[in-house]
XYZ file of C-alpha atoms in Angstrom:
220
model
C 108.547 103.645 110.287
C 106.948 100.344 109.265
C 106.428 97.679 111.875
C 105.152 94.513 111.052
C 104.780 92.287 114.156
C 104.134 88.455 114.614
C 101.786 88.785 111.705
C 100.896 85.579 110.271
C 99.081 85.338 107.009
C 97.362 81.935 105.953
C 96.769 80.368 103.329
C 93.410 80.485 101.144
C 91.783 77.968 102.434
C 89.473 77.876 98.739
C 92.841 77.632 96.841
C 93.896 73.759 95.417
C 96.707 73.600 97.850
C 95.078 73.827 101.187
C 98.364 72.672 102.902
C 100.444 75.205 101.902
C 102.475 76.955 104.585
C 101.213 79.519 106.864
C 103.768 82.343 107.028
C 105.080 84.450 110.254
C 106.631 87.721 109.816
C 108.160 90.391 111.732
C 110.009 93.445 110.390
C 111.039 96.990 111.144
C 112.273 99.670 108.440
C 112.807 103.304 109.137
C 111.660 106.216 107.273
C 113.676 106.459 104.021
C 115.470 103.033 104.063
C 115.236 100.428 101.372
C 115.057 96.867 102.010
C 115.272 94.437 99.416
C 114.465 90.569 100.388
C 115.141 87.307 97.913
C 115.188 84.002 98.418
C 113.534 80.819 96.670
C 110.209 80.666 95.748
C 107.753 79.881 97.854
C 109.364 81.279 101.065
C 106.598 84.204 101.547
C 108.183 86.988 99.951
C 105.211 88.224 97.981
C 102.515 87.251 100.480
C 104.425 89.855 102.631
C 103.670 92.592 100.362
C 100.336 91.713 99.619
C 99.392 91.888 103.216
C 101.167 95.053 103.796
C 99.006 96.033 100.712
C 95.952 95.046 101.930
C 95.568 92.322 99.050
C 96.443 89.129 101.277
C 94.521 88.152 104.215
C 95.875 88.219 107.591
C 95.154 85.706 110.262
C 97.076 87.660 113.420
C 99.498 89.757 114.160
C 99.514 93.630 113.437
C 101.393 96.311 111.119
C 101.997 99.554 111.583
C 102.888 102.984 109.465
C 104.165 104.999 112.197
C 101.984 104.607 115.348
C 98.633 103.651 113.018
C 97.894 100.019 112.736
C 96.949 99.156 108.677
C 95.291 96.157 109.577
C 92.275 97.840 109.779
C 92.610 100.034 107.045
C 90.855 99.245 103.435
C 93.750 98.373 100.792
C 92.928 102.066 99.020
C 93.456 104.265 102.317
C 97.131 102.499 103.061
C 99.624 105.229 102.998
C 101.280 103.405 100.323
C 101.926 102.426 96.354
C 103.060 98.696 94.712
C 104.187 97.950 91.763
C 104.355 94.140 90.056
C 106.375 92.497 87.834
C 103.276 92.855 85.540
C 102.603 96.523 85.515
C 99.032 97.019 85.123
C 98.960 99.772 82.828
C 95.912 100.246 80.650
C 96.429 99.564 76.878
C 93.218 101.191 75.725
C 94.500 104.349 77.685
C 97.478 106.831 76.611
C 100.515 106.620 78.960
C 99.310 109.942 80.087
C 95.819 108.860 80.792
C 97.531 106.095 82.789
C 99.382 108.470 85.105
C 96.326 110.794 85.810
C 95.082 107.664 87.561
C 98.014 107.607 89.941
C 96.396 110.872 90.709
C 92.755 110.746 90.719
C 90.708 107.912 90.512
C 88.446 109.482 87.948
C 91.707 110.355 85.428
C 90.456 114.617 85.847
C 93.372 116.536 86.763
C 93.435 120.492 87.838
C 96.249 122.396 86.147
C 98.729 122.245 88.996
C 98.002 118.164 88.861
C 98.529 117.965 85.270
C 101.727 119.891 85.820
C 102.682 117.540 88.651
C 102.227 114.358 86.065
C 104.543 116.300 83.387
C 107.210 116.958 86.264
C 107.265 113.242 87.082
C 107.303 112.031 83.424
C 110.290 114.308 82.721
C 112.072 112.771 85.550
C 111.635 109.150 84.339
C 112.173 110.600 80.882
C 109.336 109.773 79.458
C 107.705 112.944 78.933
C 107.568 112.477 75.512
C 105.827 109.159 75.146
C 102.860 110.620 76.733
C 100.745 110.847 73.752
C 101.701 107.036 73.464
C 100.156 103.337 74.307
C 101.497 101.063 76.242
C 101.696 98.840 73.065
C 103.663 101.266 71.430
C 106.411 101.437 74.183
C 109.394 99.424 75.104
C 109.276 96.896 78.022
C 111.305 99.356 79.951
C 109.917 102.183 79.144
C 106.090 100.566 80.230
C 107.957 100.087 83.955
C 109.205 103.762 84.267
C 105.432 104.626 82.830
C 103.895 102.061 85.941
C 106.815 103.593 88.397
C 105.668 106.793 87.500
C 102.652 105.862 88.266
C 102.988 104.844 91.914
C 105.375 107.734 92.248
C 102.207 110.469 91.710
C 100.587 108.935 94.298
C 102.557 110.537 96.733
C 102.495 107.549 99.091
C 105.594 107.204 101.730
C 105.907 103.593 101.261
C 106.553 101.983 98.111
C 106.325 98.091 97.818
C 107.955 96.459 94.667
C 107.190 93.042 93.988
C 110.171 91.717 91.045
C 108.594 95.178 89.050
C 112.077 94.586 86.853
C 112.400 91.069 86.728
C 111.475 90.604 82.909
C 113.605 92.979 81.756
C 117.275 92.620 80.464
C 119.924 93.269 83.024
C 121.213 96.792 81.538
C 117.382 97.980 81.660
C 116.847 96.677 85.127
C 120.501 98.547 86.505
C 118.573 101.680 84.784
C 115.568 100.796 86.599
C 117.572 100.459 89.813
C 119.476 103.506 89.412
C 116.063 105.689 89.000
C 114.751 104.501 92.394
C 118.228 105.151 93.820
C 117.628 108.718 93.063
C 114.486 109.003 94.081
C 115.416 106.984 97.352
C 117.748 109.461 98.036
C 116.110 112.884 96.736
C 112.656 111.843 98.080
C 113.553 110.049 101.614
C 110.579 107.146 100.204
C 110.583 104.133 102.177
C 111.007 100.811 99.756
C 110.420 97.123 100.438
C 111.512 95.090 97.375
C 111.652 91.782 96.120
C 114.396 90.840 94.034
C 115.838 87.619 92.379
C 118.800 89.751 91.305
C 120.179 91.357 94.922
C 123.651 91.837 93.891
C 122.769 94.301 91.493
C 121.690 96.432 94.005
C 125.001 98.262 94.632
C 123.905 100.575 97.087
C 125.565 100.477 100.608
C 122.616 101.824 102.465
C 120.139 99.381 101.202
C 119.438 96.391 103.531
C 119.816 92.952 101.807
C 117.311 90.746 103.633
C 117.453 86.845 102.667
C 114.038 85.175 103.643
C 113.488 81.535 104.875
C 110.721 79.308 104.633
C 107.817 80.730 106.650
C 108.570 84.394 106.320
C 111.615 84.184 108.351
C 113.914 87.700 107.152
C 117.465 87.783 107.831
C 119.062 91.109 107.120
C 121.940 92.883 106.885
C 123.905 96.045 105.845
């Protein structure tokens, strides 16, 4: 389960906006649910994940994976994977060399490792675009590629931050439909944030709505 409790995150006080809002959350999702949370900008949605991440500083407050806090854990050691809108892939590396990362650090893979990687391209279908560079790949097919990915990493959390939001809507539905599966097949835990929630058609995924200061209102 992830708890996140009164946890306030602040501003950056070295930022050009020093008056920006402060933002309180508090959460809980069980193991295997999926949560996805819109609302305008500026209302805290991504500052969420970061902090859950590790990548956002927190002021107070406490989360927790299970019955371990994460506030004291260093963003790497989080039992978790994120993907952005921007996926981070490396375009001097092969799509292949990309996953291996998701992996190990150091991109060397044992056999049963490298067979692990081809399992999880297949899935995503791009198993044969391995060979490939991200340059050389679709827009859609670079998200399955940085889905993949986070996937290898074998984390039981998976935070998505708008990873489909530059796509068309027929490539983001195929997007959605992916993590469905692996929702279901897998029992991952997702926290997502969306500007499209109604094409999330899913009756098992919580639709959260967040206010201004990190406020979540939720729903089934």
């Amino acid at each position: 389960m992830l708890t996140v409790e009164q946890l306030i995150v602040g501003h950056d006080r070295s930022a050009k906006e020093p008056e920006s809002p402060r933002f309180q959350y508090d959460l809980k999702l069980e193991k295997g649910q999926w949560m996805a949370i819109s609302g305008p900008s500026g209302v805290g949605k991504s500052s969420l994940l970061g902090a859950i991440a590790g990548l956002v500083p927190v002021e107070s407050g406490d989360m927790f994976w299970d019955s371990r806090s994460l506030n004291s854990l260093p963003a790497g050691q989080r039992p978790l994977a994120i993907l952005f809108q921007q996926n981070n892939l490396f375009h001097h590396l092969t799509i292949a060399q990309n996953l291996a990362l998701g992996i190990n650090p150091s991109g060397t893979l044992t056999s049963s490792q490298q067979q692990r990687l081809q399992d999880t391209a297949k899935r995503l279908a791009i198993d044969s675009l391995l060979h490939r560079k991200p340059h050389e790949l679709s827009g859609g097919q670079n998200q399955r590629a940085a889905l993949a990915r986070a996937l290898l990493r074998q984390a039981p959390l998976l935070l998505l931050d708008e990873p489909f939001n530059g796509l068309d809507k027929a490539l983001r539905l195929e997007c959605i439909s992916l993590l469905e599966d692996i929702n279901q097949e897998d029992g991952i835990t997702i926290l997502m944030v969306t500007h499209h929630p109604e094409e999330l058609a899913a009756s098992d995924i919580i639709q959260a709505q967040m206010a201004l200061g990190g406020r979540l209102h939720s729903s089934y």
